[in-house]
Short mmCIF file of C-alpha atoms in Angstrom, two decimals:
data_model
loop_
_atom_site.label_atom_id
_atom_site.label_comp_id
_atom_site.label_asym_id
_atom_site.label_seq_id
_atom_site.Cartn_x
_atom_site.Cartn_y
_atom_site.Cartn_z
CA UNK A 1 -47.74 -30.29 19.44
CA UNK A 2 -46.86 -29.37 15.36
CA UNK A 3 -47.69 -32.66 13.19
CA UNK A 4 -47.67 -30.85 9.48
CA UNK A 5 -43.53 -30.34 11.07
CA UNK A 6 -43.36 -33.40 13.08
CA UNK A 7 -42.57 -32.33 16.25
CA UNK A 8 -43.05 -32.48 19.98
CA UNK A 9 -43.06 -28.56 21.99
CA UNK A 10 -42.55 -28.77 25.58
CA UNK A 11 -43.29 -24.97 26.27
CA UNK A 12 -43.66 -25.07 29.70
CA UNK A 13 -43.69 -27.16 33.11
CA UNK A 14 -44.63 -26.33 36.46
CA UNK A 15 -43.54 -28.52 39.27
CA UNK A 16 -44.27 -27.69 42.69
CA UNK A 17 -46.97 -29.00 45.22
CA UNK A 18 -50.21 -27.46 44.79
CA UNK A 19 -54.17 -27.54 45.97
CA UNK A 20 -56.91 -28.32 44.12
CA UNK A 21 -57.64 -25.20 42.94
CA UNK A 22 -53.91 -23.60 42.72
CA UNK A 23 -54.23 -26.42 39.92
CA UNK A 24 -57.15 -25.90 38.14
CA UNK A 25 -55.82 -21.82 37.90
CA UNK A 26 -52.61 -23.13 36.53
CA UNK A 27 -54.09 -25.33 33.97
CA UNK A 28 -56.36 -22.94 32.92
CA UNK A 29 -53.95 -20.03 33.23
CA UNK A 30 -51.61 -22.24 31.23
CA UNK A 31 -53.87 -23.70 28.33
CA UNK A 32 -55.32 -20.26 27.36
CA UNK A 33 -51.30 -18.63 27.71
CA UNK A 34 -50.51 -21.45 25.57
CA UNK A 35 -53.88 -21.34 23.57
CA UNK A 36 -54.12 -24.96 23.99
CA UNK A 37 -57.69 -26.35 21.81
CA UNK A 38 -57.15 -30.09 23.77
CA UNK A 39 -56.09 -30.79 27.68
CA UNK A 40 -54.58 -34.42 28.86
CA UNK A 41 -55.55 -34.90 32.28
CA UNK A 42 -54.52 -38.35 33.97
CA UNK A 43 -57.62 -39.89 35.96
CA UNK A 44 -55.46 -42.78 37.15
CA UNK A 45 -56.24 -42.27 40.66
CA UNK A 46 -57.48 -38.94 41.06
CA UNK A 47 -60.83 -39.10 39.00
CA UNK A 48 -63.71 -37.91 41.70
CA UNK A 49 -61.43 -35.48 42.75
CA UNK A 50 -60.03 -34.24 39.10
CA UNK A 51 -63.22 -34.89 36.96
CA UNK A 52 -66.47 -33.10 37.99
CA UNK A 53 -64.32 -30.11 38.93
CA UNK A 54 -62.29 -29.15 35.94
CA UNK A 55 -65.71 -29.87 34.12
CA UNK A 56 -67.11 -27.08 36.75
CA UNK A 57 -64.60 -25.22 36.17
CA UNK A 58 -65.01 -25.22 32.35
CA UNK A 59 -68.20 -23.76 33.11
CA UNK A 60 -67.75 -21.26 35.32
CA UNK A 61 -65.06 -19.56 33.41
CA UNK A 62 -66.56 -19.50 30.29
CA UNK A 63 -63.84 -21.11 28.34
CA UNK A 64 -63.64 -24.83 26.76
CA UNK A 65 -61.01 -27.13 25.71
CA UNK A 66 -61.56 -30.55 24.44
CA UNK A 67 -60.61 -33.22 27.66
CA UNK A 68 -58.91 -36.53 27.39
CA UNK A 69 -58.46 -38.61 29.97
CA UNK A 70 -55.85 -40.32 30.61
CA UNK A 71 -55.15 -43.99 31.87
CA UNK A 72 -52.16 -45.41 32.98
CA UNK A 73 -50.52 -46.73 30.40
CA UNK A 74 -48.23 -49.96 30.17
CA UNK A 75 -49.95 -50.68 34.00
CA UNK A 76 -48.93 -48.31 36.68
CA UNK A 77 -44.95 -48.18 35.36
CA UNK A 78 -44.09 -45.18 34.90
CA UNK A 79 -41.12 -46.83 33.46
CA UNK A 80 -42.01 -48.22 30.11
CA UNK A 81 -44.75 -45.03 29.65
CA UNK A 82 -40.98 -43.17 29.97
CA UNK A 83 -39.35 -45.40 27.65
CA UNK A 84 -42.09 -44.79 24.83
CA UNK A 85 -40.55 -41.72 24.61
CA UNK A 86 -37.22 -42.58 23.33
CA UNK A 87 -37.82 -43.17 20.06
CA UNK A 88 -39.08 -39.39 19.73
CA UNK A 89 -36.27 -37.87 21.25
CA UNK A 90 -33.71 -40.03 19.20
CA UNK A 91 -35.11 -38.82 15.63
CA UNK A 92 -35.13 -35.14 17.04
CA UNK A 93 -39.41 -34.57 17.37
CA UNK A 94 -39.28 -33.11 20.28
CA UNK A 95 -37.85 -29.50 21.56
CA UNK A 96 -37.45 -28.00 25.01
CA UNK A 97 -38.16 -24.38 25.49
CA UNK A 98 -34.38 -23.06 27.03
CA UNK A 99 -36.87 -20.23 28.38
CA UNK A 100 -38.78 -22.20 30.81
CA UNK A 101 -37.43 -22.66 34.57
CA UNK A 102 -38.22 -25.91 35.23
CA UNK A 103 -37.17 -27.58 31.89
CA UNK A 104 -33.83 -29.13 33.75
CA UNK A 105 -35.37 -30.40 36.45
CA UNK A 106 -37.23 -31.83 32.43
CA UNK A 107 -33.65 -33.12 31.36
CA UNK A 108 -32.03 -33.65 34.63
CA UNK A 109 -34.62 -36.62 35.25
CA UNK A 110 -34.50 -37.87 31.64
CA UNK A 111 -30.64 -38.28 31.60
CA UNK A 112 -30.93 -39.96 35.61
CA UNK A 113 -33.57 -42.31 33.22
CA UNK A 114 -33.95 -45.17 34.09
CA UNK A 115 -32.27 -44.14 37.94
CA UNK A 116 -34.21 -41.13 38.17
CA UNK A 117 -34.60 -40.43 42.04
CA UNK A 118 -37.63 -38.22 40.71
CA UNK A 119 -40.55 -39.33 37.75
CA UNK A 120 -42.96 -37.00 38.11
CA UNK A 121 -42.50 -33.96 34.71
CA UNK A 122 -40.79 -36.82 32.62
CA UNK A 123 -43.97 -39.44 33.42
CA UNK A 124 -46.26 -36.20 32.47
CA UNK A 125 -43.96 -36.08 29.24
CA UNK A 126 -45.12 -39.27 28.35
CA UNK A 127 -48.58 -39.34 28.51
CA UNK A 128 -48.00 -37.32 25.50
CA UNK A 129 -47.73 -40.45 23.24
CA UNK A 130 -51.21 -41.73 24.24
CA UNK A 131 -52.70 -38.74 23.43
CA UNK A 132 -51.73 -38.35 20.27
CA UNK A 133 -53.05 -41.49 19.67
CA UNK A 134 -56.71 -41.16 21.69
CA UNK A 135 -57.15 -38.30 19.35
CA UNK A 136 -56.25 -40.51 16.40
CA UNK A 137 -53.40 -37.27 15.73
CA UNK A 138 -50.05 -38.49 13.28
CA UNK A 139 -46.93 -36.71 11.68
CA UNK A 140 -47.94 -35.30 8.68
CA UNK A 141 -46.01 -36.60 6.04
CA UNK A 142 -42.88 -34.06 4.53
CA UNK A 143 -44.26 -32.30 1.36
CA UNK A 144 -41.52 -31.93 -1.56
CA UNK A 145 -42.66 -29.39 -3.51
CA UNK A 146 -41.19 -31.04 -7.12
CA UNK A 147 -42.94 -34.09 -5.88
CA UNK A 148 -46.98 -32.10 -5.97
CA UNK A 149 -45.29 -30.36 -9.55
CA UNK A 150 -45.03 -33.20 -10.70
CA UNK A 151 -48.19 -35.09 -10.09
CA UNK A 152 -50.09 -33.02 -13.09
CA UNK A 153 -47.61 -34.47 -15.55
CA UNK A 154 -50.33 -37.45 -14.31
CA UNK A 155 -53.33 -36.35 -15.54
CA UNK A 156 -54.72 -36.57 -18.57
CA UNK A 157 -55.58 -33.22 -20.33
CA UNK A 158 -59.46 -33.27 -22.31
CA UNK A 159 -59.87 -31.40 -25.52
CA UNK A 160 -61.80 -28.84 -23.85
CA UNK A 161 -65.72 -28.14 -25.54
CA UNK A 162 -66.28 -25.60 -28.05
CA UNK A 163 -69.33 -24.79 -28.60
CA UNK A 164 -70.92 -25.60 -25.75
CA UNK A 165 -73.44 -23.00 -25.45
CA UNK A 166 -75.33 -25.16 -28.72
CA UNK A 167 -74.70 -28.43 -27.88
#
């Protein structure tokens, strides 16, 4: 997420069935590799399975992240979550890493929306909207250097104090 340039990057995707210990290894490995500061974790049906073990892994590894516990948005309907991505794509905010092996799976799911047979990757991506909202993270306005300089024109300059040592 780059709030200053209003861009959301899909940098890496892991899409396969995993055991819990593999999930933790992949989660922390990717977080370190991408220099992540915040991790978003869906806890809808995995509350007991995921919350304590992930916190435990952070302490065990000595690596700490801000954890955002994500609830299913729009009830349990994945379609409503994924539909929220549409304006972000239409406005050109979301970028995909072409070097990522599984990005084609994401793009296939998105192209088939809402009739896609698989929803897992695009549903996961859709949680970025909730993460941004929960963290109160919003895109910054685009700065125009000319506007910054014009702010100085509005200032009233006062005459400098002379003989300030003898006042």
